[in-house]
Every structure is written in structure tokens, then in C-alpha cells.
Amino acid sequence: KQEVTQIPAALSVPEGENLVLNCSFTDSAIYNLQWFRQDPGKGLTSLLLIQSSQREQTSGRLNASLDKSSGRSTLYIAASQPGDSATYLCAVSALYSGGGADGLTFGKGTHLIIQP
Amino acid sequence: NAGVTQTPKFQVLKTGQSMTLQCAQDMNHEYMSWYRQDPGMGLRLIHYSVGAGITDQGEVPNGYNVSRSTTEDFPLRLLSAAPSQTSVYFCASSQGQGVSNEQFFGPGTRLTVL
């Protein structure tokens, strides 16, 4: 059974710092990996999607990497801002028996606070 | 596009009552799914559908029923609500098999069972 772990569970840093959130998964047979942001009481917002054949994806100040063989992904946030405060979730999609993608297995998230 | 919509936003039920959580998407996505989010447990897959007329169980399907009569709608039914079903429920959709499978989530339904 796929298990996804996110470290650290919580992180508090001053504004302007660059930071790295970590995600690891136990089964490397994934279709893709997706990073989400969740604000308190809200739904999930997709940040970055990395296909299993890709090594990284970038969007603005965010960069996500994927090392499928070691079962690891990192989310790099450059020049952090108070508006980046949220919970960040990592999720992997397994290979569907028909050859496509199955449902997501989520980590428990990293709760990030950026201090002004 | 409205994206993925869910109704209601909040619901309180008594033990034993039944109800349906609604989910709709207007992106012509083939794949739809339901998750529940509980403190300390993260999000867990309840049921999913890879297209109209096709559904399958996820990690925690007991006590829930789904059907997919149209591409747009994927309702989740609680047959006889229990306090253990108190949770936040999220519906998601994606283009599905063979494509990027980027999943888009609705705003959630917060359910309390007394």
C-alpha cells in the first residue's frame, strides 16, 4: 500500500527566506505527483503537477522536483511571503489497472507560517 | 467555467439519517472522485469514477454509495449516517486516463453527524 510522508509537519520562518518542503512515498510505481495548497477552511488548490517521466516543474516562485527512484519530491518556495502561509499537501497518483491514473494518496501536509 | 462545485457547504445530520452530497463539474472531465479529510488522517479516497456508468471503491468506501449517470455529476450518498462520518468531504475531477490527470478540487462539504 502506498504511503506518503511529509516532513516537517509544521514550519515557521521569517518573510523573505527560501524554504524546502519534503515529500516521500513508498511505492515508486506512480503516474504523477501533485502539490496542493490548502488555506484554513477551504478546498485544495493545485500548485504543480509532475509527471512520472519528469524531474521538475516550476511556477513563479515555486519549484517542485521529483526523484521517482528514491521516492522523493521537494517543493522549493523562493522569497517567501506572508501570503504563502497555508498547509501544503503532496499527493501521488498510482497507475490505474487500465493503464491510466488512479486516485490520489495524500501526505498529511506541512503547515507553513511565514512571519511578517 | 465554474470548475468543481459542491452542495451543501455545511450539513448537520442525526445518526441514522441519510443524505446525498452533490458534486458537479463543467470541464467535461472523465475522472471524478470523493475524498474525506479528517484531522490527523489526511485525505482518503472514498469512491471514484473513470467515466459515466463506471464507479469503483477507494480506501474507505463503507457506509457510502455513488453513481455516475452523467459525465458532469457524481453524487455521494450516506445511507445511514454515523458519528464516524463527521468529516469534510471533497469532490475532485480530472481529464482522466492517459492525460495529465491534474486533479481539481471543489470547496468541500463540512458534515457533522450527531
Coordinates of N, CA and C in Angstrom, one line a residue:
Chain A
K1 N 0.8 -1.2 0.0 CA 0.0 0.0 0.0 C 0.9 1.2 0.0
Q2 N 0.5 2.2 -0.9 CA 1.3 3.4 -1.0 C 1.2 4.2 0.3
E3 N 2.3 4.8 0.8 CA 2.3 5.7 1.9 C 3.1 6.9 1.6
V4 N 2.5 8.1 1.9 CA 3.1 9.3 1.6 C 3.4 10.1 2.9
T5 N 4.7 10.5 3.1 CA 5.1 11.2 4.3 C 5.6 12.6 4.0
Q6 N 5.2 13.5 4.8 CA 5.7 14.9 4.6 C 6.4 15.4 5.8
I7 N 7.6 16.0 5.5 CA 8.4 16.5 6.6 C 8.9 17.9 6.2
P8 N 8.8 18.9 7.2 CA 8.3 18.8 8.5 C 6.8 18.9 8.6
A9 N 6.2 18.5 9.7 CA 4.7 18.7 9.8 C 4.3 20.1 10.0
A10 N 5.2 20.9 10.5 CA 5.0 22.4 10.7 C 6.3 23.1 10.5
L11 N 6.2 24.4 10.0 CA 7.4 25.2 9.8 C 7.0 26.6 9.9
S12 N 7.8 27.4 10.6 CA 7.6 28.8 10.8 C 8.9 29.5 10.5
V13 N 8.9 30.4 9.5 CA 10.1 31.1 9.0 C 9.8 32.6 8.8
P14 N 10.8 33.4 8.9 CA 10.6 34.9 8.6 C 10.4 35.1 7.2
E15 N 9.7 36.2 6.9 CA 9.4 36.6 5.5 C 10.8 36.7 4.7
G16 N 10.8 36.3 3.5 CA 11.9 36.5 2.6 C 12.8 35.3 2.5
E17 N 12.7 34.4 3.4 CA 13.5 33.2 3.4 C 13.1 32.2 2.2
N18 N 14.1 31.5 1.7 CA 13.8 30.4 0.8 C 13.6 29.2 1.6
L19 N 12.7 28.3 1.2 CA 12.4 27.1 2.1 C 12.1 25.9 1.2
V20 N 12.3 24.7 1.8 CA 12.1 23.5 1.1 C 11.1 22.6 2.0
L21 N 10.1 22.1 1.3 CA 9.2 21.1 1.9 C 9.5 19.8 1.3
N22 N 9.4 18.8 2.1 CA 9.8 17.4 1.7 C 8.6 16.5 1.6
C23 N 8.6 15.6 0.7 CA 7.6 14.6 0.5 C 8.3 13.3 0.1
S24 N 7.9 12.2 0.7 CA 8.4 10.9 0.3 C 7.3 9.9 0.2
F25 N 7.5 8.9 -0.7 CA 6.5 7.9 -1.0 C 7.1 6.5 -1.1
T26 N 6.4 5.5 -0.7 CA 7.0 4.2 -0.6 C 7.0 3.3 -1.9
D27 N 6.0 3.6 -2.8 CA 5.9 2.8 -4.0 C 6.3 3.7 -5.2
S28 N 7.3 3.4 -5.9 CA 7.7 4.3 -7.0 C 6.9 4.1 -8.3
A29 N 6.0 3.2 -8.3 CA 5.1 3.0 -9.4 C 4.0 4.0 -9.5
I30 N 4.4 5.3 -9.7 CA 3.4 6.3 -9.7 C 3.1 6.9 -11.1
Y31 N 2.0 7.4 -11.3 CA 1.6 8.0 -12.6 C 2.1 9.5 -12.6
N32 N 1.8 10.2 -11.5 CA 2.3 11.6 -11.3 C 2.3 12.0 -9.9
L33 N 2.8 13.1 -9.6 CA 2.8 13.7 -8.2 C 2.3 15.1 -8.3
Q34 N 1.5 15.5 -7.3 CA 0.9 16.8 -7.4 C 1.1 17.5 -6.0
W35 N 1.4 18.8 -6.0 CA 1.5 19.6 -4.8 C 0.2 20.5 -4.8
F36 N -0.4 20.6 -3.6 CA -1.5 21.4 -3.4 C -1.3 22.4 -2.2
R37 N -2.0 23.4 -2.3 CA -2.1 24.4 -1.1 C -3.5 24.3 -0.6
Q38 N -3.6 24.3 0.8 CA -5.0 24.4 1.4 C -4.9 25.5 2.4
D39 N -5.8 26.5 2.3 CA -6.0 27.5 3.3 C -7.0 27.1 4.3
P40 N -7.0 27.6 5.5 CA -7.9 27.1 6.6 C -9.4 27.2 6.1
G41 N -10.1 26.1 6.3 CA -11.5 26.0 5.9 C -11.8 26.0 4.5
K42 N -10.8 25.9 3.6 CA -11.0 26.0 2.2 C -10.7 24.6 1.5
G43 N -10.9 24.6 0.2 CA -10.6 23.5 -0.6 C -9.1 23.4 -1.0
L44 N -8.7 22.5 -1.9 CA -7.4 22.4 -2.3 C -7.1 23.1 -3.6
T45 N -6.0 23.8 -3.7 CA -5.6 24.5 -4.9 C -4.4 23.8 -5.5
S46 N -4.5 23.4 -6.7 CA -3.3 22.7 -7.3 C -2.2 23.7 -7.6
L47 N -1.0 23.4 -7.2 CA 0.1 24.2 -7.4 C 1.0 23.7 -8.6
L48 N 1.4 22.5 -8.5 CA 2.3 21.9 -9.5 C 2.0 20.4 -9.7
L49 N 2.1 20.0 -10.9 CA 1.9 18.6 -11.3 C 3.2 18.1 -12.0
I50 N 3.8 17.0 -11.5 CA 4.9 16.5 -12.1 C 4.6 15.1 -12.6
Q51 N 4.7 14.9 -13.9 CA 4.5 13.5 -14.5 C 5.7 12.6 -14.0
S52 N 5.4 11.3 -14.0 CA 6.5 10.4 -13.6 C 7.7 10.4 -14.4
S53 N 7.6 10.9 -15.7 CA 8.8 10.9 -16.5 C 9.5 12.2 -16.4
Q54 N 9.0 13.2 -15.6 CA 9.6 14.5 -15.5 C 10.5 14.6 -14.2
R55 N 11.4 15.5 -14.2 CA 12.2 15.7 -13.0 C 11.8 16.9 -12.2
E56 N 11.2 17.9 -12.8 CA 10.8 19.1 -12.1 C 9.8 19.9 -12.8
Q57 N 9.1 20.8 -12.1 CA 8.2 21.7 -12.7 C 8.3 23.0 -11.9
T58 N 8.1 24.1 -12.6 CA 8.3 25.5 -12.0 C 7.0 26.3 -12.3
S59 N 6.6 27.1 -11.3 CA 5.6 28.1 -11.5 C 5.9 29.3 -10.6
G60 N 6.3 30.3 -11.2 CA 6.6 31.5 -10.4 C 7.7 31.3 -9.4
R61 N 7.4 31.5 -8.1 CA 8.4 31.3 -7.0 C 8.5 29.8 -6.5
L62 N 7.7 29.0 -7.2 CA 7.6 27.6 -6.7 C 8.4 26.7 -7.7
N63 N 9.1 25.7 -7.1 CA 9.8 24.7 -8.0 C 9.6 23.4 -7.3
A64 N 9.1 22.4 -8.0 CA 8.9 21.1 -7.4 C 9.8 20.1 -8.2
S65 N 10.5 19.2 -7.5 CA 11.3 18.2 -8.1 C 10.8 16.8 -7.8
L66 N 11.1 15.9 -8.6 CA 10.7 14.5 -8.4 C 11.9 13.6 -8.7
D67 N 12.2 12.7 -7.7 CA 13.1 11.6 -7.9 C 12.4 10.3 -7.6
K68 N 11.8 9.8 -8.7 CA 10.9 8.6 -8.6 C 11.7 7.4 -8.0
S69 N 12.9 7.2 -8.4 CA 13.6 6.0 -8.0 C 13.9 6.0 -6.5
S70 N 14.1 7.2 -5.9 CA 14.3 7.2 -4.4 C 13.0 7.5 -3.7
G71 N 11.9 7.8 -4.4 CA 10.6 8.0 -3.8 C 10.6 9.4 -3.0
R72 N 11.1 10.4 -3.7 CA 11.1 11.7 -3.0 C 10.7 12.8 -4.0
S73 N 10.1 13.9 -3.3 CA 9.8 15.1 -4.0 C 10.1 16.2 -3.1
T74 N 10.5 17.4 -3.6 CA 10.6 18.6 -2.8 C 9.9 19.7 -3.4
L75 N 9.4 20.6 -2.6 CA 8.7 21.8 -3.1 C 9.6 23.0 -2.5
Y76 N 10.2 23.7 -3.4 CA 11.0 24.8 -3.1 C 10.2 26.1 -3.3
I77 N 10.2 26.9 -2.2 CA 9.5 28.2 -2.3 C 10.6 29.3 -2.1
A78 N 10.7 30.2 -3.1 CA 11.7 31.2 -3.1 C 11.1 32.5 -2.5
A79 N 11.9 33.2 -1.8 CA 11.5 34.6 -1.3 C 10.1 34.5 -0.6
S80 N 9.9 33.8 0.4 CA 8.6 33.5 1.0 C 8.0 34.8 1.4
Q81 N 6.6 34.8 1.4 CA 5.8 36.0 1.7 C 4.7 35.5 2.7
P82 N 4.2 36.4 3.6 CA 3.1 36.1 4.5 C 1.9 35.4 3.8
G83 N 1.7 35.8 2.6 CA 0.6 35.2 1.8 C 0.8 33.7 1.5
D84 N 2.0 33.2 1.6 CA 2.3 31.8 1.4 C 1.9 30.9 2.6
S85 N 1.5 31.5 3.7 CA 1.1 30.8 4.8 C -0.1 29.9 4.5
A86 N 0.0 28.6 4.7 CA -1.0 27.7 4.3 C -0.5 26.3 4.7
T87 N -1.4 25.3 4.5 CA -0.9 23.9 4.5 C -0.6 23.4 3.1
Y88 N 0.5 22.8 3.0 CA 0.9 22.3 1.7 C 0.9 20.8 1.7
L89 N 0.1 20.2 0.7 CA -0.1 18.8 0.6 C 0.6 18.2 -0.6
C90 N 1.2 17.1 -0.4 CA 1.8 16.3 -1.5 C 0.9 15.1 -1.8
A91 N 0.6 14.7 -3.0 CA -0.2 13.6 -3.3 C 0.4 12.8 -4.5
V92 N 0.3 11.5 -4.5 CA 0.8 10.7 -5.7 C -0.4 10.0 -6.2
S93 N -0.3 9.8 -7.6 CA -1.4 9.1 -8.3 C -0.8 7.8 -8.8
A94 N -1.4 6.7 -8.4 CA -0.9 5.4 -8.7 C -1.4 5.0 -10.2
L95 N -0.8 4.0 -10.7 CA -1.2 3.6 -12.0 C -2.5 2.8 -11.9
Y96 N -3.5 3.2 -12.7 CA -4.7 2.5 -12.8 C -4.6 1.2 -13.5
S97 N -5.4 0.2 -13.1 CA -5.3 -1.1 -13.6 C -5.5 -1.1 -15.1
G98 N -6.2 -0.1 -15.6 CA -6.5 0.0 -17.1 C -5.3 0.7 -17.8
G99 N -4.3 1.2 -17.1 CA -3.2 1.8 -17.7 C -3.1 3.3 -17.5
G100 N -4.1 3.9 -16.9 CA -4.0 5.3 -16.7 C -3.8 5.6 -15.2
A101 N -4.4 6.7 -14.7 CA -4.1 7.1 -13.3 C -5.2 6.8 -12.4
D102 N -4.9 6.4 -11.2 CA -5.8 6.0 -10.2 C -6.0 7.2 -9.2
G103 N -6.7 7.0 -8.1 CA -6.9 8.1 -7.2 C -5.6 8.5 -6.5
L104 N -5.7 9.6 -5.8 CA -4.5 10.2 -5.1 C -4.4 9.6 -3.7
T105 N -3.1 9.4 -3.3 CA -2.7 9.1 -2.0 C -2.0 10.3 -1.4
F106 N -2.5 10.9 -0.3 CA -2.0 12.2 0.2 C -1.1 12.0 1.4
G107 N -0.2 12.9 1.5 CA 0.5 13.0 2.8 C -0.3 13.9 3.7
K108 N 0.1 14.0 5.0 CA -0.7 14.7 6.0 C -0.4 16.2 5.9
G109 N 0.5 16.6 5.1 CA 0.7 18.1 4.9 C 1.8 18.7 5.8
T110 N 2.3 19.8 5.3 CA 3.2 20.7 6.1 C 2.5 22.0 6.3
H111 N 2.3 22.4 7.6 CA 1.6 23.6 8.0 C 2.7 24.7 8.0
L112 N 2.6 25.6 7.1 CA 3.6 26.7 6.9 C 3.1 28.0 7.4
I113 N 3.9 28.7 8.2 CA 3.7 30.0 8.7 C 4.8 30.9 8.3
I114 N 4.6 32.0 7.5 CA 5.6 33.0 7.2 C 5.4 34.2 8.0
Q115 N 6.3 34.5 8.9 CA 6.2 35.6 9.8 C 6.5 36.9 9.1
P116 N 5.7 38.0 9.2 CA 6.0 39.2 8.6 C 7.2 39.9 9.2
Chain B
N1 N -15.8 29.0 -16.6 CA -16.1 27.7 -16.0 C -16.2 27.9 -14.5
A2 N -17.2 27.2 -14.0 CA -17.4 27.2 -12.5 C -16.4 26.2 -11.9
G3 N -15.9 25.2 -12.6 CA -15.0 24.3 -12.1 C -15.7 23.1 -11.4
V4 N -15.3 22.8 -10.2 CA -16.0 21.7 -9.4 C -16.8 22.4 -8.3
T5 N -18.1 22.1 -8.3 CA -19.0 22.7 -7.3 C -19.5 21.6 -6.4
Q6 N -19.7 22.0 -5.2 CA -20.3 21.0 -4.2 C -21.4 21.7 -3.4
T7 N -22.4 21.0 -3.1 CA -23.5 21.4 -2.3 C -24.0 20.3 -1.4
P8 N -24.3 20.6 -0.1 CA -24.3 21.9 0.5 C -22.9 22.2 1.0
K9 N -22.6 23.4 1.6 CA -21.4 23.7 2.2 C -21.3 23.2 3.6
F10 N -22.4 23.2 4.3 CA -22.4 22.7 5.6 C -23.7 21.8 5.8
Q11 N -23.6 20.8 6.7 CA -24.8 19.9 6.9 C -24.6 19.3 8.3
V12 N -25.7 19.3 9.0 CA -25.8 18.6 10.3 C -26.8 17.5 10.2
L13 N -26.5 16.3 10.5 CA -27.4 15.1 10.5 C -27.5 14.5 11.8
K14 N -28.6 13.8 12.0 CA -28.7 12.9 13.2 C -28.3 11.5 12.8
T15 N -27.8 10.7 13.7 CA -27.4 9.3 13.5 C -28.6 8.6 12.8
G16 N -28.3 7.9 11.8 CA -29.3 7.1 11.1 C -29.9 7.8 9.9
Q17 N -29.8 9.1 9.8 CA -30.4 9.8 8.7 C -29.6 9.5 7.4
S18 N -30.2 9.7 6.3 CA -29.5 9.6 5.0 C -29.5 10.9 4.3
M19 N -28.5 11.1 3.5 CA -28.4 12.3 2.7 C -27.5 12.1 1.5
T20 N -27.6 13.0 0.5 CA -26.7 13.0 -0.7 C -25.9 14.3 -0.7
L21 N -24.6 14.1 -0.9 CA -23.8 15.3 -1.2 C -23.6 15.4 -2.7
Q22 N -23.8 16.6 -3.2 CA -23.8 16.8 -4.6 C -22.4 17.3 -5.1
C23 N -22.0 16.8 -6.2 CA -20.8 17.3 -6.9 C -21.1 17.4 -8.4
A24 N -20.6 18.5 -8.9 CA -20.8 18.7 -10.4 C -19.5 19.4 -10.9
Q25 N -19.2 19.1 -12.2 CA -18.1 19.8 -12.8 C -18.5 20.1 -14.2
D26 N -18.0 21.2 -14.7 CA -18.3 21.7 -16.1 C -17.1 21.7 -17.0
M27 N -16.1 20.9 -16.7 CA -14.9 20.8 -17.5 C -14.9 19.6 -18.4
N28 N -15.9 18.9 -18.5 CA -16.0 17.6 -19.3 C -15.0 16.6 -18.9
H29 N -14.7 16.6 -17.6 CA -13.7 15.6 -17.1 C -14.3 14.2 -17.0
E30 N -13.5 13.2 -17.4 CA -14.0 11.8 -17.3 C -13.8 11.3 -15.8
Y31 N -12.8 11.7 -15.2 CA -12.5 11.1 -13.8 C -13.0 12.0 -12.7
M32 N -13.8 11.4 -11.8 CA -14.3 12.1 -10.6 C -14.1 11.2 -9.4
S33 N -13.9 11.9 -8.3 CA -13.7 11.1 -7.1 C -14.1 11.9 -5.8
W34 N -14.3 11.2 -4.7 CA -14.7 11.7 -3.4 C -13.6 11.3 -2.4
Y35 N -13.3 12.4 -1.6 CA -12.3 12.2 -0.5 C -13.0 12.7 0.8
R36 N -12.5 12.2 1.9 CA -12.8 12.7 3.2 C -11.5 13.2 3.9
Q37 N -11.6 14.3 4.6 CA -10.5 14.8 5.3 C -10.7 14.9 6.8
D38 N -9.9 14.2 7.5 CA -10.1 14.1 9.0 C -8.8 14.5 9.6
P39 N -8.9 15.2 10.8 CA -7.6 15.7 11.5 C -6.7 14.5 11.8
G40 N -5.5 14.6 11.5 CA -4.5 13.5 11.8 C -4.5 12.4 10.8
M41 N -5.5 12.3 9.9 CA -5.6 11.2 8.9 C -5.3 11.7 7.5
G42 N -5.4 12.9 7.3 CA -5.2 13.4 5.9 C -6.4 13.2 5.1
L43 N -6.3 13.3 3.8 CA -7.4 13.0 2.8 C -7.3 11.5 2.4
R44 N -8.5 10.9 2.4 CA -8.6 9.5 2.0 C -9.6 9.3 0.9
L45 N -9.4 8.5 0.0 CA -10.2 8.3 -1.2 C -11.4 7.4 -0.8
I46 N -12.6 7.8 -1.1 CA -13.8 7.1 -0.7 C -14.3 6.2 -1.9
H47 N -14.6 6.9 -3.0 CA -15.1 6.2 -4.3 C -14.6 7.1 -5.4
Y48 N -14.4 6.4 -6.6 CA -14.1 7.2 -7.8 C -14.8 6.6 -9.0
S49 N -14.7 7.4 -10.1 CA -15.4 7.0 -11.3 C -14.5 7.4 -12.5
V50 N -14.3 6.5 -13.4 CA -13.4 6.8 -14.6 C -14.3 7.2 -15.8
G51 N -15.6 7.3 -15.6 CA -16.5 7.7 -16.7 C -17.9 7.4 -16.3
A52 N -18.8 7.9 -17.1 CA -20.2 7.7 -16.8 C -20.5 6.2 -16.8
G53 N -21.2 5.8 -15.8 CA -21.6 4.4 -15.7 C -20.6 3.5 -15.0
I54 N -19.4 4.0 -14.6 CA -18.3 3.2 -14.1 C -17.9 3.8 -12.7
T55 N -18.0 3.0 -11.7 CA -17.6 3.5 -10.4 C -16.8 2.4 -9.7
D56 N -15.9 2.8 -8.7 CA -15.2 1.8 -8.0 C -14.8 2.3 -6.6
Q57 N -14.5 1.4 -5.7 CA -14.2 1.8 -4.4 C -12.8 2.3 -4.2
G58 N -12.7 3.2 -3.2 CA -11.4 3.7 -2.8 C -10.9 3.0 -1.5
E59 N -10.2 3.8 -0.7 CA -9.7 3.2 0.6 C -10.7 3.1 1.7
V60 N -11.7 4.0 1.7 CA -12.7 4.0 2.8 C -14.1 4.0 2.3
P61 N -14.6 3.0 1.6 CA -15.9 3.1 0.9 C -17.1 2.7 1.8
N62 N -16.9 2.1 3.0 CA -18.0 1.6 3.8 C -18.9 2.7 4.3
G63 N -20.2 2.5 4.1 CA -21.2 3.5 4.5 C -21.6 4.5 3.5
Y64 N -20.9 4.4 2.3 CA -21.2 5.4 1.2 C -21.5 4.7 -0.1
N65 N -22.3 5.4 -0.9 CA -22.7 4.8 -2.2 C -22.6 5.9 -3.2
V66 N -22.2 5.6 -4.4 CA -22.1 6.5 -5.5 C -22.7 6.0 -6.8
S67 N -23.0 6.9 -7.7 CA -23.4 6.5 -9.0 C -22.9 7.6 -10.0
R68 N -22.8 7.3 -11.3 CA -22.4 8.3 -12.2 C -23.2 8.1 -13.5
S69 N -24.3 8.8 -13.5 CA -25.2 8.6 -14.6 C -24.9 9.6 -15.7
T70 N -24.2 10.7 -15.4 CA -23.8 11.7 -16.4 C -22.3 12.0 -16.2
T71 N -21.7 12.6 -17.2 CA -20.3 13.0 -17.1 C -20.1 14.1 -16.0
E72 N -21.1 15.0 -15.9 CA -21.0 16.1 -15.1 C -21.2 15.9 -13.6
D73 N -22.0 14.9 -13.2 CA -22.4 14.8 -11.8 C -21.9 13.5 -11.2
F74 N -21.6 13.6 -9.9 CA -21.1 12.4 -9.2 C -21.5 12.6 -7.7
P75 N -22.8 12.2 -7.4 CA -23.3 12.4 -6.0 C -22.7 11.3 -5.1
L76 N -22.6 11.7 -3.8 CA -22.2 10.7 -2.8 C -23.3 10.6 -1.8
R77 N -23.7 9.3 -1.6 CA -24.9 9.1 -0.7 C -24.4 8.5 0.6
L78 N -24.9 9.0 1.7 CA -24.7 8.4 3.0 C -25.9 7.7 3.3
L79 N -25.8 6.4 3.5 CA -27.0 5.5 3.6 C -27.7 5.6 5.0
S80 N -26.9 5.6 6.0 CA -27.4 5.7 7.4 C -26.2 6.4 8.2
A81 N -26.3 7.7 8.4 CA -25.2 8.4 8.9 C -24.8 8.0 10.3
A82 N -23.5 8.0 10.5 CA -22.9 7.6 11.8 C -22.0 8.7 12.3
P83 N -21.8 8.9 13.6 CA -20.8 10.0 14.0 C -19.4 9.8 13.4
S84 N -19.0 8.6 13.1 CA -17.7 8.4 12.5 C -17.6 9.0 11.1
Q85 N -18.7 9.4 10.5 CA -18.7 10.0 9.2 C -18.7 11.6 9.3
T86 N -18.6 12.1 10.5 CA -18.3 13.5 10.6 C -16.9 13.8 10.0
S87 N -16.9 14.7 9.1 CA -15.7 15.0 8.3 C -16.0 16.1 7.3
V88 N -14.9 16.5 6.6 CA -15.0 17.4 5.5 C -14.9 16.6 4.2
Y89 N -15.8 16.7 3.3 CA -15.8 15.9 2.1 C -15.5 16.7 0.9
F90 N -14.5 16.2 0.1 CA -14.1 16.9 -1.1 C -14.4 16.1 -2.3
C91 N -14.8 16.7 -3.4 CA -15.0 16.1 -4.6 C -13.9 16.6 -5.6
A92 N -13.4 15.8 -6.4 CA -12.3 16.2 -7.4 C -12.6 15.6 -8.7
S93 N -12.1 16.3 -9.8 CA -12.2 15.8 -11.1 C -10.9 16.0 -11.9
S94 N -10.7 15.2 -12.9 CA -9.6 15.4 -13.8 C -9.9 14.9 -15.2
Q95 N -9.1 15.2 -16.2 CA -9.3 14.7 -17.5 C -9.3 13.2 -17.6
G96 N -8.5 12.6 -16.7 CA -8.6 11.1 -16.6 C -7.5 10.4 -17.3
Q97 N -7.8 9.2 -17.7 CA -6.8 8.2 -18.1 C -6.1 8.7 -19.4
G98 N -4.8 8.5 -19.3 CA -4.0 8.8 -20.5 C -3.6 10.2 -20.7
V99 N -4.1 11.1 -19.9 CA -3.7 12.5 -20.0 C -3.1 13.0 -18.7
S100 N -3.0 14.3 -18.5 CA -2.2 14.8 -17.4 C -2.7 14.3 -16.0
N101 N -4.0 14.1 -15.9 CA -4.6 13.7 -14.6 C -4.4 14.8 -13.5
E102 N -4.2 16.1 -13.9 CA -4.2 17.1 -12.8 C -5.6 17.1 -12.2
Q103 N -5.6 17.0 -10.9 CA -6.9 17.0 -10.3 C -7.3 18.3 -9.7
F104 N -8.6 18.6 -9.9 CA -9.1 19.9 -9.4 C -10.2 19.6 -8.3
F105 N -10.1 20.3 -7.2 CA -11.0 20.0 -6.1 C -12.1 21.1 -5.9
G106 N -13.2 20.6 -5.4 CA -14.3 21.5 -5.0 C -14.0 22.1 -3.7
P107 N -14.9 23.0 -3.2 CA -14.7 23.8 -2.0 C -14.9 22.9 -0.7
G108 N -15.6 21.8 -0.8 CA -15.8 20.9 0.3 C -17.2 21.1 0.9
T109 N -17.6 20.0 1.6 CA -18.8 20.0 2.4 C -18.4 19.5 3.8
R110 N -18.8 20.4 4.8 CA -18.4 20.1 6.2 C -19.7 19.4 6.8
L111 N -19.5 18.1 7.1 CA -20.6 17.3 7.6 C -20.4 17.0 9.1
T112 N -21.5 17.2 9.9 CA -21.5 16.8 11.3 C -22.6 15.9 11.5
V113 N -22.3 14.7 12.1 CA -23.3 13.7 12.5 C -23.4 13.6 14.0
L114 N -24.6 13.9 14.5 CA -24.8 13.9 15.9 C -25.3 12.6 16.5

